[in-house]
Amino acid sequence: MSSSSALQPVIPAKPLCTLDSKMSHDTSSGALAIKRAFQAKGFSSADGFLSADGSLLADGSLLADGSLLADGSPAAQSVDTVPVINEKDIAHRFSKAAKQYNSIASIQRVIAEQALINLPHRLQGQALDIGCGTGIHTQALYRKGATATGVDIAEGMLAFARKKYSDPIFIQGSALDLPFSENTFSTVFSSMALQWVSDTGLAAKQIARVLKKGGVAELAIMVAGSFDELKTARKVAQLAQADTVMPTAAQWGYSFKQSGLSLKRVITKDYVDMHSDIMSLLRSVKGVGAGATGRKQPPLNRRDIKKLAMAYFNASGVESKLPLTYRVSHFRLEKR
């Protein structure tokens, strides 16, 4: 893989903007809203433990989900590997979704816009968009003043991005092996992409490697707790689970700490996409490539779909609507 060209010096980032948790959004499939923001205890920085709003916590007790111990060491499950995720399968699915992605990825767009708000209004130097997809947010980094580069594993997405935008550079590559030299970027951005990596530790090390000293990373990552309504409905309907196992916010926090990056802030929020029926909900997941699991699943027949719809409405239905929750952690990191 090729390396990037010579780059401009870094201008320090402006102070962080905090996300507003009170937001609603209408999508083609229904209403979208942020359900809640909540504390993500146990993330340590040089200064102490950070709460969801960036304030310091008094204690370093066990995490609510038990993923990390107070000293930052991993608990029962492995932090670095999620073996069911297969990059080739992910790339294939997202390439297939490229043409329709922008028209149906409403919730993904809202999440990315929130992540972009967290960046300074103006950027200097080189900015990298990891998992750039169709390039819409890489272009946003360019409009902020950066020399923007997008990287993605899905060639179909990159082909779409290159046709749509002429200013950013788009390169095929994996978040686990970024095709750039050390100390290249003053800003690293990623939204709704890193949940598909199979090794959180390696992804964190790659981000730390390509960031310049003093550089910042703003990352929006879907974490464990997402799609819980669908998981519950499938269980009630006695259907096999078909979701990708995602790391917890705590696992990502541990990986960033181990990479040497300084965790400045983490906010974890539930974004809820509302659907009128089960088929609309399932299409919204599959249509943006989010159904990739790295393992084959039998297709649902009509009886299965009817059972799933009934179970979903009974367990999670709200005023004849079906909610689907995307739990997202917004990380702000700095390379010291």
Coordinates of C-alpha atoms in Angstrom, one line a residue:
M1 CA 0.0 0.0 0.0
S2 CA 1.2 3.5 -0.8
S3 CA 2.1 6.2 1.7
S4 CA 0.8 9.8 1.7
S5 CA 2.8 12.8 0.6
A6 CA 4.5 15.5 2.6
L7 CA 2.1 17.4 4.9
Q8 CA 1.6 20.7 6.5
P9 CA 2.4 21.5 10.2
V10 CA -0.3 21.0 12.8
I11 CA -2.4 23.9 14.2
P12 CA -3.7 23.0 17.7
A13 CA -7.4 22.2 17.8
K14 CA -9.9 24.6 19.3
P15 CA -11.8 23.7 22.5
L16 CA -14.2 20.8 22.3
C17 CA -17.9 21.3 21.6
T18 CA -20.2 19.2 23.7
L19 CA -23.0 17.2 22.1
D20 CA -26.6 18.2 22.8
S21 CA -28.6 15.1 23.9
K22 CA -32.0 16.6 23.0
M23 CA -32.4 16.1 19.3
S24 CA -35.0 14.6 16.9
H25 CA -34.8 13.8 13.2
D26 CA -37.3 12.6 10.6
T27 CA -36.1 9.8 8.3
S28 CA -37.6 8.1 5.3
S29 CA -38.4 5.1 7.5
G30 CA -39.6 7.0 10.5
A31 CA -38.5 9.2 13.3
L32 CA -35.1 9.3 14.8
A33 CA -34.2 10.6 18.2
I34 CA -31.4 10.4 20.8
K35 CA -32.9 8.2 23.5
R36 CA -30.4 9.2 26.3
A37 CA -26.8 9.8 27.2
F38 CA -25.4 8.0 30.1
Q39 CA -22.2 7.7 32.2
A40 CA -19.4 5.5 30.9
K41 CA -17.5 4.9 34.0
G42 CA -14.0 3.5 34.2
F43 CA -12.4 5.4 31.3
S44 CA -9.1 6.7 32.7
S45 CA -7.0 9.5 31.5
A46 CA -3.9 11.2 32.9
D47 CA -6.2 13.2 35.1
G48 CA -8.6 10.6 36.4
F49 CA -11.8 8.9 35.4
L50 CA -14.2 10.6 32.9
S51 CA -17.9 10.6 32.9
A52 CA -20.1 10.8 29.8
D53 CA -20.1 14.6 29.9
G54 CA -16.3 14.8 30.4
S55 CA -16.3 15.6 34.1
L56 CA -14.1 13.6 36.5
L57 CA -15.5 10.8 38.5
A58 CA -14.5 10.4 42.1
D59 CA -13.8 6.7 42.0
G60 CA -12.3 4.0 39.8
S61 CA -14.7 1.2 40.7
L62 CA -15.7 -1.7 38.5
L63 CA -17.4 -0.8 35.3
A64 CA -21.2 -1.3 35.1
D65 CA -20.8 -3.9 32.5
G66 CA -17.9 -5.7 34.1
S67 CA -15.7 -5.4 31.1
L68 CA -12.7 -3.8 32.8
L69 CA -11.4 -3.9 36.3
A70 CA -10.6 -0.7 38.2
D71 CA -6.9 -0.8 37.2
G72 CA -7.8 -0.9 33.5
S73 CA -7.1 -4.6 33.0
P74 CA -9.5 -6.7 30.9
A75 CA -12.0 -8.9 32.6
A76 CA -13.7 -12.0 31.4
Q77 CA -13.7 -11.5 27.6
S78 CA -10.9 -10.6 25.2
V79 CA -10.5 -6.9 24.5
D80 CA -8.7 -7.2 21.2
T81 CA -10.5 -9.7 19.1
V82 CA -14.0 -10.2 17.8
P83 CA -13.5 -13.3 15.7
V84 CA -16.9 -13.4 13.9
I85 CA -16.1 -10.3 11.9
N86 CA -14.7 -10.9 8.4
E87 CA -13.3 -7.9 6.5
K88 CA -13.8 -9.4 3.1
D89 CA -17.5 -10.0 3.9
I90 CA -17.8 -6.5 5.3
A91 CA -16.2 -5.0 2.2
H92 CA -18.5 -7.0 -0.1
R93 CA -21.6 -6.0 1.7
F94 CA -20.8 -2.3 1.9
S95 CA -19.7 -2.2 -1.8
K96 CA -23.1 -3.6 -2.7
A97 CA -24.8 -0.9 -0.5
A98 CA -22.9 2.0 -2.1
K99 CA -25.5 3.3 -4.6
Q100 CA -28.3 3.3 -2.1
Y101 CA -26.4 4.1 1.0
N102 CA -26.8 7.9 1.2
S103 CA -30.5 7.7 0.5
I104 CA -31.3 5.3 3.4
A105 CA -28.4 5.9 5.9
S106 CA -30.4 8.6 7.8
I107 CA -29.3 7.6 11.3
Q108 CA -25.7 7.1 10.2
R109 CA -25.7 10.6 8.8
V110 CA -27.1 12.1 12.0
I111 CA -24.5 10.3 14.1
A112 CA -21.7 11.5 11.8
E113 CA -23.0 15.1 11.9
Q114 CA -22.8 15.0 15.7
A115 CA -19.2 13.8 15.5
L116 CA -18.3 16.5 13.1
I117 CA -19.8 19.1 15.5
N118 CA -17.3 18.0 18.0
L119 CA -14.4 19.0 15.8
P120 CA -13.2 22.6 15.6
H121 CA -15.0 24.8 13.1
R122 CA -11.8 25.1 11.1
L123 CA -9.2 22.5 10.5
Q124 CA -5.6 22.8 9.5
G125 CA -3.2 20.3 7.9
Q126 CA -4.1 16.7 7.0
A127 CA -7.3 15.0 8.1
L128 CA -8.1 11.3 7.7
D129 CA -11.6 9.8 7.5
I130 CA -11.4 6.1 8.4
G131 CA -14.3 4.1 6.9
C132 CA -15.1 7.0 4.7
G133 CA -17.8 5.2 2.7
T134 CA -19.4 7.4 0.1
G135 CA -17.1 10.3 1.0
I136 CA -19.8 12.7 2.3
H137 CA -18.0 13.2 5.6
T138 CA -14.5 13.3 4.0
Q139 CA -15.9 16.2 2.0
A140 CA -17.1 17.8 5.2
L141 CA -13.5 17.6 6.6
Y142 CA -12.3 19.3 3.4
R143 CA -14.9 22.1 3.8
K144 CA -13.6 22.7 7.3
G145 CA -10.2 23.6 5.7
A146 CA -8.3 20.3 5.9
T147 CA -6.5 18.4 3.2
A148 CA -8.8 15.4 3.4
T149 CA -8.2 11.8 2.8
G150 CA -10.7 9.0 3.0
V151 CA -9.8 5.3 3.5
D152 CA -12.2 2.4 3.2
I153 CA -12.1 -1.4 2.7
A154 CA -15.0 -1.3 0.3
E155 CA -14.0 -0.5 -3.3
G156 CA -17.6 0.1 -4.3
M157 CA -17.9 2.8 -1.7
L158 CA -14.6 4.4 -2.9
A159 CA -15.7 4.3 -6.5
F160 CA -18.9 6.2 -5.6
A161 CA -16.9 8.7 -3.5
R162 CA -14.4 9.4 -6.3
K163 CA -17.2 10.2 -8.8
K164 CA -19.0 12.4 -6.3
Y165 CA -16.1 14.4 -4.8
S166 CA -12.9 15.6 -6.6
D167 CA -11.1 17.4 -3.8
P168 CA -10.5 14.7 -1.2
I169 CA -8.2 11.7 -1.9
F170 CA -9.8 8.3 -1.5
I171 CA -7.6 5.2 -0.9
Q172 CA -8.6 1.6 -0.3
G173 CA -7.2 0.2 3.0
S174 CA -8.0 -1.4 6.3
A175 CA -8.3 0.3 9.7
L176 CA -6.0 -2.5 10.9
D177 CA -3.3 -1.6 8.4
L178 CA -3.6 2.0 7.5
P179 CA -1.7 2.7 4.3
F180 CA 0.0 5.9 5.6
S181 CA 3.3 6.8 7.2
E182 CA 3.7 7.5 10.9
N183 CA 2.9 11.0 12.2
T184 CA 0.9 11.9 9.1
F185 CA -2.4 13.4 10.2
S186 CA -3.3 16.3 12.5
T187 CA -6.9 15.0 12.6
V188 CA -8.4 11.5 12.4
F189 CA -12.1 11.2 12.1
S190 CA -14.3 8.1 11.9
S191 CA -18.0 7.6 12.2
M192 CA -19.9 4.3 12.3
A193 CA -17.1 2.3 10.8
L194 CA -14.7 1.0 13.5
Q195 CA -17.3 -1.4 15.0
W196 CA -16.6 -3.6 12.0
V197 CA -12.9 -4.2 12.9
S198 CA -11.9 -7.6 14.3
D199 CA -9.1 -6.2 16.6
T200 CA -9.8 -3.1 18.7
G201 CA -6.2 -3.0 20.0
L202 CA -4.6 -3.0 16.5
A203 CA -7.1 -0.4 15.3
A204 CA -6.2 1.8 18.2
K205 CA -2.5 1.4 17.5
Q206 CA -2.9 2.3 13.9
I207 CA -4.7 5.5 14.8
A208 CA -2.0 6.4 17.3
R209 CA 0.7 5.6 14.7
V210 CA -0.7 7.9 11.9
L211 CA -1.6 10.8 14.2
K212 CA 0.9 13.6 14.6
K213 CA 2.0 14.6 18.1
G214 CA -0.7 17.0 19.4
G215 CA -3.2 15.6 16.9
V216 CA -6.7 14.7 17.8
A217 CA -9.1 11.9 16.8
E218 CA -12.9 12.2 16.9
L219 CA -14.4 8.7 16.6
A220 CA -18.1 7.7 16.7
I221 CA -18.2 3.9 17.2
M222 CA -21.3 1.7 17.5
V223 CA -20.8 -0.5 20.6
A224 CA -22.4 -3.4 22.4
G225 CA -26.0 -2.7 23.4
S226 CA -26.9 -1.8 19.8
F227 CA -29.9 -3.5 18.2
D228 CA -31.0 -5.0 21.5
E229 CA -34.7 -4.8 20.5
L230 CA -34.0 -6.9 17.4
K231 CA -32.0 -9.4 19.4
T232 CA -34.8 -9.7 22.0
A233 CA -37.4 -10.2 19.3
R234 CA -35.5 -12.9 17.5
K235 CA -35.0 -14.7 20.8
V236 CA -38.7 -14.5 21.6
A237 CA -39.6 -15.7 18.1
Q238 CA -37.1 -18.5 18.5
L239 CA -35.0 -17.4 15.6
A240 CA -31.2 -17.6 15.3
Q241 CA -29.3 -14.5 16.2
A242 CA -27.9 -12.7 13.2
D243 CA -26.0 -9.7 14.7
T244 CA -22.4 -8.8 14.7
V245 CA -20.8 -9.1 18.1
M246 CA -19.5 -5.6 18.9
P247 CA -16.9 -4.6 21.6
T248 CA -18.1 -2.5 24.5
A249 CA -17.3 1.1 25.0
A250 CA -15.0 0.0 27.9
Q251 CA -13.1 -2.4 25.6
W252 CA -12.5 0.5 23.2
G253 CA -11.4 2.7 26.1
Y254 CA -8.9 0.1 27.2
S255 CA -7.5 -0.3 23.7
F256 CA -7.0 3.4 23.3
K257 CA -5.3 3.6 26.6
Q258 CA -2.9 0.7 25.7
S259 CA -2.1 2.4 22.4
G260 CA -0.8 5.5 24.2
L261 CA -3.6 7.8 23.2
S262 CA -5.0 10.1 25.8
L263 CA -8.7 9.8 26.2
K264 CA -10.1 13.3 26.6
R265 CA -13.8 12.6 26.5
V266 CA -16.3 9.8 25.9
I267 CA -20.1 10.3 25.5
T268 CA -22.2 7.2 24.9
K269 CA -25.7 7.8 23.5
D270 CA -28.6 5.7 22.2
Y271 CA -29.9 6.8 18.8
V272 CA -33.3 5.3 18.1
D273 CA -34.6 4.8 14.6
M274 CA -38.3 4.3 14.4
H275 CA -39.9 2.1 11.7
S276 CA -43.5 1.4 10.7
D277 CA -43.1 -2.3 10.1
I278 CA -40.6 -5.1 10.4
M279 CA -39.6 -5.2 6.8
S280 CA -38.7 -1.5 6.8
L281 CA -36.6 -2.1 9.9
L282 CA -34.8 -5.1 8.4
R283 CA -34.1 -3.3 5.1
S284 CA -32.7 -0.4 7.0
V285 CA -30.1 -2.7 8.6
K286 CA -29.3 -4.7 5.5
G287 CA -29.4 -1.8 3.1
V288 CA -26.5 0.0 4.7
G289 CA -24.4 -3.2 5.1
A290 CA -24.9 -3.3 8.8
G291 CA -26.2 -6.9 8.8
A292 CA -22.7 -8.3 8.1
T293 CA -21.8 -10.9 10.7
G294 CA -19.0 -12.9 9.1
R295 CA -21.1 -16.0 9.2
K296 CA -23.9 -17.3 7.0
Q297 CA -27.5 -17.1 8.2
P298 CA -30.6 -18.8 6.8
P299 CA -33.0 -16.4 5.1
L300 CA -36.2 -15.6 6.9
N301 CA -39.4 -17.1 5.4
R302 CA -42.8 -15.5 5.6
R303 CA -43.7 -17.4 8.8
D304 CA -40.4 -16.3 10.4
I305 CA -41.1 -12.7 9.5
K306 CA -44.6 -12.8 10.9
K307 CA -43.3 -14.3 14.1
L308 CA -40.5 -11.7 14.3
A309 CA -42.9 -8.9 13.7
M310 CA -45.3 -10.1 16.5
A311 CA -42.5 -10.6 18.9
Y312 CA -41.0 -7.2 18.1
F313 CA -44.3 -5.3 18.6
N314 CA -45.0 -7.2 21.8
A315 CA -41.6 -6.6 23.3
S316 CA -40.6 -3.1 22.0
G317 CA -43.4 -1.6 20.0
V318 CA -44.2 2.1 20.7
E319 CA -47.4 3.6 19.3
S320 CA -47.4 1.2 16.4
K321 CA -43.8 1.9 15.7
L322 CA -40.8 -0.4 16.0
P323 CA -37.7 1.2 17.6
L324 CA -34.2 0.1 16.7
T325 CA -31.4 1.4 18.9
Y326 CA -27.9 2.3 17.8
R327 CA -25.7 2.7 20.8
V328 CA -22.8 4.9 19.9
S329 CA -19.7 6.1 21.9
H330 CA -18.2 9.4 20.8
F331 CA -14.5 9.3 21.7
R332 CA -12.2 12.3 21.7
L333 CA -8.5 11.3 21.8
E334 CA -5.2 13.1 21.7
K335 CA -1.7 12.1 20.9
R336 CA 0.7 13.6 23.4

